[in-house]
PDB file of C-alpha atoms (C1' of nucleotides) in Angstrom:
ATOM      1  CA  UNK A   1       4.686  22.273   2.793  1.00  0.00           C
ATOM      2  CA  UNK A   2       5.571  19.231   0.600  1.00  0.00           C
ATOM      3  CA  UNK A   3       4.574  15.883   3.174  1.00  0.00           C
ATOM      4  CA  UNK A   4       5.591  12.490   2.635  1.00  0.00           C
ATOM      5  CA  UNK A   5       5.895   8.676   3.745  1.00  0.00           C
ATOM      6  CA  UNK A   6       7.988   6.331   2.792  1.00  0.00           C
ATOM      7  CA  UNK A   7       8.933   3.184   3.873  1.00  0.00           C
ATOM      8  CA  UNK A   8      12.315   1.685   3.420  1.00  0.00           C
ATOM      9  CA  UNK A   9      12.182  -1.449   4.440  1.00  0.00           C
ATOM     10  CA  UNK A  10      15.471  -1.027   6.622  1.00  0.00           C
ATOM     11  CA  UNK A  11      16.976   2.118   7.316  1.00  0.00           C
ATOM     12  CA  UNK A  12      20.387   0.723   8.001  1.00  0.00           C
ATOM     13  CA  UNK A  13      20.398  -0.111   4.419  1.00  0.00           C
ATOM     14  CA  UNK A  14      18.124   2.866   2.609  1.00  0.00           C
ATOM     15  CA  UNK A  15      20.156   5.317   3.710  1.00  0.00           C
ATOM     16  CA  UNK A  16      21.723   6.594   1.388  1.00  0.00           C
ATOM     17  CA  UNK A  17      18.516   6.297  -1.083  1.00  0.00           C
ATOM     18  CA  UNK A  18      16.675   8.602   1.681  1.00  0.00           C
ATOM     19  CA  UNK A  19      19.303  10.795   1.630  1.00  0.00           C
ATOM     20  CA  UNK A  20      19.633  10.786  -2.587  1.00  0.00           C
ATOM     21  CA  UNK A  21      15.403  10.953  -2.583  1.00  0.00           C
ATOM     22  CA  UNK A  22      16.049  14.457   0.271  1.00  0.00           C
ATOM     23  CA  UNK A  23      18.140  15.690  -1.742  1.00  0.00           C
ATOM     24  CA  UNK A  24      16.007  15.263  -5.315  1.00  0.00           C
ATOM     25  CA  UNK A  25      12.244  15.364  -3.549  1.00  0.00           C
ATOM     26  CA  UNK A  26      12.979  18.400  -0.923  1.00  0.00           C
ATOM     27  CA  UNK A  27       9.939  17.297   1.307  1.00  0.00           C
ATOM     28  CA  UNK A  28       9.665  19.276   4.275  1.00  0.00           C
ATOM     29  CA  UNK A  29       8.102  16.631   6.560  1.00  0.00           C
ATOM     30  CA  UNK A  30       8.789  13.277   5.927  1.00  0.00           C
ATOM     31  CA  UNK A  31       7.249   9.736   7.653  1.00  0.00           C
ATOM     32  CA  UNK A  32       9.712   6.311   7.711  1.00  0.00           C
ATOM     33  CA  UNK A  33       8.416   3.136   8.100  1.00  0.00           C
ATOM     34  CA  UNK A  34      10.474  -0.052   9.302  1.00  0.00           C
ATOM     35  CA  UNK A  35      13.419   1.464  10.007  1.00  0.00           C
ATOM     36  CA  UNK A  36      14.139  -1.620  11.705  1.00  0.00           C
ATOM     37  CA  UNK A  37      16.819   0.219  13.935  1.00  0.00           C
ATOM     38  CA  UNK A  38      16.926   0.599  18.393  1.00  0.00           C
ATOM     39  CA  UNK A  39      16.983   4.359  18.825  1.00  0.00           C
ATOM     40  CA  UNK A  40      20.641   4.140  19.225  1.00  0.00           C
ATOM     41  CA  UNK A  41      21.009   3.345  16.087  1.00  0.00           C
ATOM     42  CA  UNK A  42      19.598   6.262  14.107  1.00  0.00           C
ATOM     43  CA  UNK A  43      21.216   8.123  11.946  1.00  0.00           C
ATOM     44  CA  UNK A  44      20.322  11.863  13.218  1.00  0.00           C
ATOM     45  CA  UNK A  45      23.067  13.431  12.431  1.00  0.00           C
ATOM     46  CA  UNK A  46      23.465  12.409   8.926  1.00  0.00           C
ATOM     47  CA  UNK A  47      19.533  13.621   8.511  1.00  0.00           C
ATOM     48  CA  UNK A  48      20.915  16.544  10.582  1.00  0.00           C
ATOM     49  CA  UNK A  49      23.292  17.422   7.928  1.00  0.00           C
ATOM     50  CA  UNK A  50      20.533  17.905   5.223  1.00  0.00           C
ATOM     51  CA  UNK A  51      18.972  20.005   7.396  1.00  0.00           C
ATOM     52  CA  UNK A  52      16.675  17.934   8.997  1.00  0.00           C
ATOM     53  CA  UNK A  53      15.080  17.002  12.186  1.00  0.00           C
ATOM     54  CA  UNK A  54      14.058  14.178  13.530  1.00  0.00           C
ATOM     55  CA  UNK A  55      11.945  11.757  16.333  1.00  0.00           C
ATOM     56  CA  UNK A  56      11.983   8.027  16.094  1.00  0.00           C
ATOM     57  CA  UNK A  57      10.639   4.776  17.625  1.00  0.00           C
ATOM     58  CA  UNK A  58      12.460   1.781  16.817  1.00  0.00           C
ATOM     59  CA  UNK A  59      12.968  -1.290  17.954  1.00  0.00           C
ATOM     60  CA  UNK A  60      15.833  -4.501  16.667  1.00  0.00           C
ATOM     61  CA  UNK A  61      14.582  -6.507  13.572  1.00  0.00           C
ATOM     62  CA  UNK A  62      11.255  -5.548  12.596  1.00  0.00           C
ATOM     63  CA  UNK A  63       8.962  -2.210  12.917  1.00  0.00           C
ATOM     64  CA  UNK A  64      10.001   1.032  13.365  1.00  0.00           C
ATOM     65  CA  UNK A  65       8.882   4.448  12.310  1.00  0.00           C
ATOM     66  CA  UNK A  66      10.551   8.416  12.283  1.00  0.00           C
ATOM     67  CA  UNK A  67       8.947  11.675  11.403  1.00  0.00           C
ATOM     68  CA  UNK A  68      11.590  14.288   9.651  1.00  0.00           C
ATOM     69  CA  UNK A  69      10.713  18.117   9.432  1.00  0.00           C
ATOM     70  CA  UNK A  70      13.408  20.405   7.662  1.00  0.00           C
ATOM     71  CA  UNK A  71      13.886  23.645   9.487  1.00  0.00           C
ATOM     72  CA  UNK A  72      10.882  22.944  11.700  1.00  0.00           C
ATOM     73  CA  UNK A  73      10.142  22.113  14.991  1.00  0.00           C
ATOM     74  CA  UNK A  74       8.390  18.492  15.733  1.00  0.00           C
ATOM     75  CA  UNK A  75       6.721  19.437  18.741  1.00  0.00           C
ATOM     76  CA  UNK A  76       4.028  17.086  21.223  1.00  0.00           C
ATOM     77  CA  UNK A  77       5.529  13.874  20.198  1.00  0.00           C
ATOM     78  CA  UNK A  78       3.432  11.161  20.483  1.00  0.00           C
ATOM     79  CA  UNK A  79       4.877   7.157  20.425  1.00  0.00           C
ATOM     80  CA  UNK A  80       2.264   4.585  20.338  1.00  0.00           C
ATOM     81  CA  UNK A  81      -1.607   4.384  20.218  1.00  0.00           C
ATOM     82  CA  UNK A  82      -2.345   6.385  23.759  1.00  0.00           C
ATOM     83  CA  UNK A  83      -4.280   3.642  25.657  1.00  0.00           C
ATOM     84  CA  UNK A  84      -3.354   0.589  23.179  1.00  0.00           C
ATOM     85  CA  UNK A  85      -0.704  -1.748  24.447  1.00  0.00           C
ATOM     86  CA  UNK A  86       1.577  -2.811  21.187  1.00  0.00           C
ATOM     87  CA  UNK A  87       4.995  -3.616  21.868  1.00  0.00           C
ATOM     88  CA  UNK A  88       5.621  -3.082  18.063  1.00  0.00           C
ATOM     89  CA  UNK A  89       6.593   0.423  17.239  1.00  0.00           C
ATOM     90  CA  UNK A  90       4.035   1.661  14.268  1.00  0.00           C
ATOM     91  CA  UNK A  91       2.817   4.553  15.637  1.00  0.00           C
ATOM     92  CA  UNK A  92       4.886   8.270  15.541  1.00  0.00           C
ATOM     93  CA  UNK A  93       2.306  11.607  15.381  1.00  0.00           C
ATOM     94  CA  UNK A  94       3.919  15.430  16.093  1.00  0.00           C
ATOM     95  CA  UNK A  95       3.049  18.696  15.555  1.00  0.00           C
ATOM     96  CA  UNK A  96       4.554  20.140  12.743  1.00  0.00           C
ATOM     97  CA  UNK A  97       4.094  24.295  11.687  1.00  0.00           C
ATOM     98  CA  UNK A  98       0.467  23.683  13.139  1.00  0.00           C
ATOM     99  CA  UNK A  99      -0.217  20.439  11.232  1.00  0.00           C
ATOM    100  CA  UNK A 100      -0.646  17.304  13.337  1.00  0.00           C
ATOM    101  CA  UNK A 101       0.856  14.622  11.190  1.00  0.00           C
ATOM    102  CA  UNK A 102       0.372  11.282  12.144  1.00  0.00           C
ATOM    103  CA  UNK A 103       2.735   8.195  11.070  1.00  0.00           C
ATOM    104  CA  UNK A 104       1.360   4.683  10.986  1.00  0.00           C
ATOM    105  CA  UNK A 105       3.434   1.615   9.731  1.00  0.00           C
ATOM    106  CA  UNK A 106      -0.470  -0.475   9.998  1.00  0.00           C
ATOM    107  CA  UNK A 107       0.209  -4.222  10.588  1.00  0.00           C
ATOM    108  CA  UNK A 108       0.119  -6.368   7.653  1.00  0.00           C
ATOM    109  CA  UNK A 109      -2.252  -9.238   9.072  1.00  0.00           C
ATOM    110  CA  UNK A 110      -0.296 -12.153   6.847  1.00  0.00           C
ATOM    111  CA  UNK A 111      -3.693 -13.568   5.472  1.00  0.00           C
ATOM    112  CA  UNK A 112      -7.316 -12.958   6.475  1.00  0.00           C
ATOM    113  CA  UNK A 113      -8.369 -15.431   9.345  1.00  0.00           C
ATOM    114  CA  UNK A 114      -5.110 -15.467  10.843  1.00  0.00           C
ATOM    115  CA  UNK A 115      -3.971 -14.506  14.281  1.00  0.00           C
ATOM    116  CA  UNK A 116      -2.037 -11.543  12.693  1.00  0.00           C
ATOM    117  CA  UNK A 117      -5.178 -10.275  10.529  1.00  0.00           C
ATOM    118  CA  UNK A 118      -7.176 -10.047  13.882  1.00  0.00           C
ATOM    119  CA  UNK A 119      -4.349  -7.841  15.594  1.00  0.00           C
ATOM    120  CA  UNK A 120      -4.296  -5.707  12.315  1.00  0.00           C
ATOM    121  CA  UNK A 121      -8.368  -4.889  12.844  1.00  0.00           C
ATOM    122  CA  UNK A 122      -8.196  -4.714  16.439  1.00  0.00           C
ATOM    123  CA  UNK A 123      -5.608  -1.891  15.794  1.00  0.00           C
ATOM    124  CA  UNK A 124      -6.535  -0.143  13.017  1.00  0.00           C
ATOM    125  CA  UNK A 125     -10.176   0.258  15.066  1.00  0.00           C
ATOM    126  CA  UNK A 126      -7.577   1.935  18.161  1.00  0.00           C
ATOM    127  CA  UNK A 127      -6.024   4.067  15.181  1.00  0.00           C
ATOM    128  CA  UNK A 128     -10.008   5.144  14.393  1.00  0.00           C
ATOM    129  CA  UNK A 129     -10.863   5.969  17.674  1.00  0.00           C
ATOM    130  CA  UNK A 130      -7.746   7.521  18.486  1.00  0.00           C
ATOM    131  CA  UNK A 131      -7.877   9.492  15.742  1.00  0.00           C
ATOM    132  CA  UNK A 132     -11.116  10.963  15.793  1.00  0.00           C
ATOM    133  CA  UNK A 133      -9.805  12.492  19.297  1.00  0.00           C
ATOM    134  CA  UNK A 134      -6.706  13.579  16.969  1.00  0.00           C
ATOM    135  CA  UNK A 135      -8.753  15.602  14.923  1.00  0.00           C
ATOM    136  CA  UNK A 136     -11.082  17.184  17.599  1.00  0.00           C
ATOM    137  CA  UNK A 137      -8.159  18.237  19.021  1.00  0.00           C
ATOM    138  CA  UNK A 138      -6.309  19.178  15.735  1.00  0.00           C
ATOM    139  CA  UNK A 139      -8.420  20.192  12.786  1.00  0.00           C
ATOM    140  CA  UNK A 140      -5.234  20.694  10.756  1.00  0.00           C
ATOM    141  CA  UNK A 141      -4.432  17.083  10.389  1.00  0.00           C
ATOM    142  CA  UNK A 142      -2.320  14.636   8.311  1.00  0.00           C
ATOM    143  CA  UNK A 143      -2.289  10.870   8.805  1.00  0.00           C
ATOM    144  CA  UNK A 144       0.219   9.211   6.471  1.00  0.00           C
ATOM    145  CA  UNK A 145       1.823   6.110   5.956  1.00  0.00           C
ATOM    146  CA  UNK A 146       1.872   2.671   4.892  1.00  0.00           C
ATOM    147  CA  UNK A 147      -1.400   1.144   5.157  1.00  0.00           C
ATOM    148  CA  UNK A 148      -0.932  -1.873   4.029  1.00  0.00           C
ATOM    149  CA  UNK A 149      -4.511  -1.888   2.942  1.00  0.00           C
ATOM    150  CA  UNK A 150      -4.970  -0.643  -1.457  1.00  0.00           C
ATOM    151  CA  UNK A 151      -8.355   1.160  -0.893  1.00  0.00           C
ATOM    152  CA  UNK A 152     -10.359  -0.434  -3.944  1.00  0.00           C
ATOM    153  CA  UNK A 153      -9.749  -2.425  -7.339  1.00  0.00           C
ATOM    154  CA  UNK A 154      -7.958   1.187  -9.071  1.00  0.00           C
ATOM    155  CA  UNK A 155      -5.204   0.403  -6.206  1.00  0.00           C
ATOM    156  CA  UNK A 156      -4.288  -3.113  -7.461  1.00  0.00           C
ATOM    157  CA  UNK A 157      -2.896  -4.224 -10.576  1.00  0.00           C
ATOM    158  CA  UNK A 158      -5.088  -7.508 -10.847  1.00  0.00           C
ATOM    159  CA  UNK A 159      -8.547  -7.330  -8.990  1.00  0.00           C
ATOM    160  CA  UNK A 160      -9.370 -10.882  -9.483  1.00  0.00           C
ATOM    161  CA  UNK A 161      -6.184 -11.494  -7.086  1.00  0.00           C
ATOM    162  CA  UNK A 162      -6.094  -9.174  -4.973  1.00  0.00           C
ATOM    163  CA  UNK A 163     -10.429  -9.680  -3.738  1.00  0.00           C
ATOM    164  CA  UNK A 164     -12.321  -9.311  -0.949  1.00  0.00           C
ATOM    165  CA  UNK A 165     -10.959 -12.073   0.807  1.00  0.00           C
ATOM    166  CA  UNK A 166      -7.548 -11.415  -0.165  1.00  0.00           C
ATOM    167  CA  UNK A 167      -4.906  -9.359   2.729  1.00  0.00           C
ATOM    168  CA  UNK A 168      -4.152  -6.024   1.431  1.00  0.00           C
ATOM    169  CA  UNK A 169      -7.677  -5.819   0.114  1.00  0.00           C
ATOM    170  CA  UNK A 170     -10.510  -7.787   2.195  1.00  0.00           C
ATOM    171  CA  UNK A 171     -13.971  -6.516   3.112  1.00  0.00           C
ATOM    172  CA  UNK A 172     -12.864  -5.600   6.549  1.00  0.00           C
ATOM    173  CA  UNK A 173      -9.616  -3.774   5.919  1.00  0.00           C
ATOM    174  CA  UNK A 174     -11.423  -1.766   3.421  1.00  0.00           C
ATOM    175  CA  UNK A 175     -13.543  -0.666   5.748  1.00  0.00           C
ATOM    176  CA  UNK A 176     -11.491  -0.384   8.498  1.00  0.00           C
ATOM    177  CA  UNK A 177     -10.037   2.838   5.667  1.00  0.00           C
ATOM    178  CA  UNK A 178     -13.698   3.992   4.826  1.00  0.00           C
ATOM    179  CA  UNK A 179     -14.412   4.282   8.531  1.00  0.00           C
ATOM    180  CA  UNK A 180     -11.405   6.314   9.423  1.00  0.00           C
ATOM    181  CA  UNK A 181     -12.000   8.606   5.919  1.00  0.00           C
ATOM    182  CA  UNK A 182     -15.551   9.123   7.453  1.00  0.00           C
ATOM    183  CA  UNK A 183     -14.019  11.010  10.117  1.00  0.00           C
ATOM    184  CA  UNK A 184     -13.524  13.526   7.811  1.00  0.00           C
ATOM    185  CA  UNK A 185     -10.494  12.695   5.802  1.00  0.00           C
ATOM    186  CA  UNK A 186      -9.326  12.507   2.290  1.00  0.00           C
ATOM    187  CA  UNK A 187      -6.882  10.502   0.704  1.00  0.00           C
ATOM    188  CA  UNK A 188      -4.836  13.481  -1.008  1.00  0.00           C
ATOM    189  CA  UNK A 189      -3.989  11.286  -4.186  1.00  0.00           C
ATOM    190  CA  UNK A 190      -7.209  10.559  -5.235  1.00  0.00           C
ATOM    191  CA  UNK A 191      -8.317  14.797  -4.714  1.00  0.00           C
ATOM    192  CA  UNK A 192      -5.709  15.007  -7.694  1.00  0.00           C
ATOM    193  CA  UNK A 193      -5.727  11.400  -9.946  1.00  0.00           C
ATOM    194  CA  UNK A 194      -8.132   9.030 -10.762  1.00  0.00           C
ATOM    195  CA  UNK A 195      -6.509   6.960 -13.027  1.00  0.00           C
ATOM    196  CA  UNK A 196      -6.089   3.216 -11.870  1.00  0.00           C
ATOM    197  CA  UNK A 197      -2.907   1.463 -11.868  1.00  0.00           C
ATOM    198  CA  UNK A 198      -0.623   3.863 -10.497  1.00  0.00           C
ATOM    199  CA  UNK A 199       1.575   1.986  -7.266  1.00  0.00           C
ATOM    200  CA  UNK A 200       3.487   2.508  -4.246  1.00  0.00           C
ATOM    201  CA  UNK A 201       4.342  -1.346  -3.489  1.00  0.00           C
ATOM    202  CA  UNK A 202       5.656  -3.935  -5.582  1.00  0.00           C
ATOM    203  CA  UNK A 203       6.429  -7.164  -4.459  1.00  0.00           C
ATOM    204  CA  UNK A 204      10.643  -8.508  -4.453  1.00  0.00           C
ATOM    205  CA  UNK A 205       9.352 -11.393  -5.937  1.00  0.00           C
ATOM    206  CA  UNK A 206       8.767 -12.681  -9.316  1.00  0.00           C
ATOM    207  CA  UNK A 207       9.941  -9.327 -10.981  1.00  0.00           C
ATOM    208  CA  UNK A 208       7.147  -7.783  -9.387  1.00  0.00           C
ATOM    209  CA  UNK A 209       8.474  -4.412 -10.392  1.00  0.00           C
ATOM    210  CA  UNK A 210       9.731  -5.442 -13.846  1.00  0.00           C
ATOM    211  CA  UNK A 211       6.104  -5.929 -14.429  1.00  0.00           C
ATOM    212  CA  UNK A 212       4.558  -3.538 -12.579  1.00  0.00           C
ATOM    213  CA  UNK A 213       2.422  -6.044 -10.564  1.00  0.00           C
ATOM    214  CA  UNK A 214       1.867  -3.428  -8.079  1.00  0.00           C
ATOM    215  CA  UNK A 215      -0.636  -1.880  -5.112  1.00  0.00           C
ATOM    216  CA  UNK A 216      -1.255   1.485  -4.066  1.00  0.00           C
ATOM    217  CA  UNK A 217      -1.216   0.908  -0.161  1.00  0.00           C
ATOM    218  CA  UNK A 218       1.254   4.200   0.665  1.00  0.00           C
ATOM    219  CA  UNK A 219      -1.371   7.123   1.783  1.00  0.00           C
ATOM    220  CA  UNK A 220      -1.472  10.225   3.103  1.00  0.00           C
ATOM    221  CA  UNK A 221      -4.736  11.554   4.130  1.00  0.00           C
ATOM    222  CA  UNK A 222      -5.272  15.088   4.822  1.00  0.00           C
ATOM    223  CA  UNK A 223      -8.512  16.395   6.953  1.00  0.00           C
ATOM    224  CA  UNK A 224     -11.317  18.543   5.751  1.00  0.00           C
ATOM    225  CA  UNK A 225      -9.557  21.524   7.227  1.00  0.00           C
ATOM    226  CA  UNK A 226      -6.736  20.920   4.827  1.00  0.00           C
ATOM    227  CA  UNK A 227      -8.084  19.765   1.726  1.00  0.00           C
ATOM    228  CA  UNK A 228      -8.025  23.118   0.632  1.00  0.00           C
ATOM    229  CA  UNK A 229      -4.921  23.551   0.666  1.00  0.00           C
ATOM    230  CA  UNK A 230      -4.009  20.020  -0.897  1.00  0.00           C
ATOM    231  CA  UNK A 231      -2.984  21.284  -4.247  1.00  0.00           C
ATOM    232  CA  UNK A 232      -0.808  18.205  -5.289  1.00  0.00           C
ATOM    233  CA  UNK A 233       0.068  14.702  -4.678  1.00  0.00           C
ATOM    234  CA  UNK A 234       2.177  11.692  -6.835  1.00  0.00           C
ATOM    235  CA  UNK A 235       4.013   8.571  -6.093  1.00  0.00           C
ATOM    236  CA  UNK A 236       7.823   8.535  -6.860  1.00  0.00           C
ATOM    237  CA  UNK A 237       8.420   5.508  -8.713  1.00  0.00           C
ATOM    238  CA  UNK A 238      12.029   6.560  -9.683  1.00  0.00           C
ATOM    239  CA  UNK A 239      13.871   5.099  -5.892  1.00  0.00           C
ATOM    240  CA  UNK A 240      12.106   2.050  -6.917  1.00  0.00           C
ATOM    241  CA  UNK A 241      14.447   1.917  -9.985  1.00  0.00           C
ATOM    242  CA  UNK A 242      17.232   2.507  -7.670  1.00  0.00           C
ATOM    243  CA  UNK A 243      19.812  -0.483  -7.290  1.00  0.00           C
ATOM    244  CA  UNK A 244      19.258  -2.185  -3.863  1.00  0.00           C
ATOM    245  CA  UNK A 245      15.405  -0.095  -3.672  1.00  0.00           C
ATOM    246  CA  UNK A 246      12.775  -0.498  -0.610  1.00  0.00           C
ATOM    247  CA  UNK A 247      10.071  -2.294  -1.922  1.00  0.00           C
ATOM    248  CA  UNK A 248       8.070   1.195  -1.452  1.00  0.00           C
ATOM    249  CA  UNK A 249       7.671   4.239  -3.414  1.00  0.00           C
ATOM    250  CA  UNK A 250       7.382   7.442  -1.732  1.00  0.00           C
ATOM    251  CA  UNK A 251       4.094   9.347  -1.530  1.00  0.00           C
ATOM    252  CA  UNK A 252       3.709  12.626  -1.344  1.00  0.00           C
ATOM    253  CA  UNK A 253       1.396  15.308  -0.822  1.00  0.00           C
ATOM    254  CA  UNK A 254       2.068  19.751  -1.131  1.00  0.00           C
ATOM    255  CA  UNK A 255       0.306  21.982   1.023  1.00  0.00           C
ATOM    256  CA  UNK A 256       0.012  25.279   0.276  1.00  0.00           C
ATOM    257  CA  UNK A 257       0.946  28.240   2.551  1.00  0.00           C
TER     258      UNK A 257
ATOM    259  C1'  DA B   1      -2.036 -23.564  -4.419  1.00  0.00           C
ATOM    260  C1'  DT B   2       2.845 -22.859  -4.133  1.00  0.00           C
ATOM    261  C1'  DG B   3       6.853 -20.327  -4.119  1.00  0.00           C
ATOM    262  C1'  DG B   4       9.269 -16.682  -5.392  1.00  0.00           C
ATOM    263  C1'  DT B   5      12.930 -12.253  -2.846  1.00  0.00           C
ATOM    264  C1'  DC B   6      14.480  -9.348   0.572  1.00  0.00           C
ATOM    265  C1'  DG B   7      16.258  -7.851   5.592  1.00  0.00           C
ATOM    266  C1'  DC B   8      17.757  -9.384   9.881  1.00  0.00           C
ATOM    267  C1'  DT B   9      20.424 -12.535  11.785  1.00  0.00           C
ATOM    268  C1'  DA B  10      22.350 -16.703  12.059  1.00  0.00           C
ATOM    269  C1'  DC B  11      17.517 -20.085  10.754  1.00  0.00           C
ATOM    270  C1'  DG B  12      13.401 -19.139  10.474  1.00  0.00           C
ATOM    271  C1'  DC B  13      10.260 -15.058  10.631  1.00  0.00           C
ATOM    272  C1'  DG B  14       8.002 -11.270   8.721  1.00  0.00           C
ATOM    273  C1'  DA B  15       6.664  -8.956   4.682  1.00  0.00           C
TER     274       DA B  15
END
DNA sequence: ATGGTCGCTACGCGA
């Protein structure tokens, strides 16, 4: 079972790259983030028409996030943080073929020390607790999407920059990750690569892709129960390349049977 | 340090 997130910065818009990167990827579950559509507005049947299913949480503007699953059932949705008041829809988990997966658009937080950075912890520590209950209740778990946090200096392409005080990379965010991988998680690219500079985000700004001035901050984590069975992982820079592109690459990880 | 570019929406906000 091929996994994946992805988001697309605007699924009005990405469309058609989603349904070119379905077409050439063949995931069979899939996690969008900021589809910045109401639930009115998604485009099931198109996603129905490549044989997929799908649940969604939008909302106008800003947010939004969808789990796909091709020929499978998405069963015991989940919408939100259960117990966390967030009017911003981030959160989508279901059961997939006996794999919880979990889909998180995490808040940026803007810069450290501001109003939006204190949300971001205060959330990412309901996402811990939350999902330590997750995996008690599902050993078999998957928590993907984009973090908005590059896990150390491999994940960014200029360290000095992008420091322990910086957003995307601070002291506390990188914790925030460590704690919820000491639950008992892995983050499935690193099981396979080690090499540094390899990205999932690149800025729109000053030819940030041109350049490859990039962060890894697109995960998906699998639990102990599945690193087993975690036999590959990569980053597809190629819808990236794309004319109009999400500022994301997707990220991917292959289960095996 | 600032501003650069997108998307949404209609101007500034969020990223």
């Amino acid at each position: 079972m091929k996994i994946a997130s992805w988001n697309v910065n605007s699924l009005n818009v990405r469309l058609p790259h989603l349904e070119q990167w379905l077409r050439d990827a063949q995931p069979d579950v899939v996690g969008i983030q900021e589809t910045k559509l109401e639930d009115a507005r998604f485009p099931d049947t198109a996603l129905a028409a490549l044989g997929y299913r799908t649940v969604f949480a939008g909302q106008k503007t800003y947010n939004g996030v969808a789990l796909l699953a091709r020929d499978r059932a998405l069963d015991d949705v989940q919408i939100g943080i259960p117990g966390f008041e967030d009017e911003q829809k981030r959160v989508i988990a279901a059961t997939i073929d006996g794999v919880r997966v979990i889909n998180l658009y995490v808040v940026n937080g803007q810069d450290v020390g501001t109003d939006k950075y204190a949300y971001k912890l205060r959330w990412l520590a309901a996402v811990h607790d939350w999902v330590q209950r997750e995996l008690a209740a599902h050993p078999k778990l998957v928590v993907l999407g984009d973090f908005n946090i590059a896990p150390d200096d491999r994940d960014v392409h200029d360290p000095a920059v992008w420091n322990d005080g910086h957003i995307l990379t601070s002291t506390a965010e990188r914790d925030a990750l460590r704690g919820l991988l000491g639950l008992g998680l892995h983050d499935a690219f690193r099981l396979h690569h080690d090499d540094a500079g390899v990205f999932s985000w690149w800025d729109y700004r000053q030819a940030g892709f041109r350049r490859d001035l990039g962060l890894r901050i697109d995960l998906t984590l699998v639990s102990d129960a599945l690193r087993d069975q975690a036999v590959a992982s990569g980053i597809d820079r190629e819808p990236r390349t794309w004319e109009r592109p999400s500022d994301h690459a997707p990220a991917w990880v292959t289960l095996s049977d």
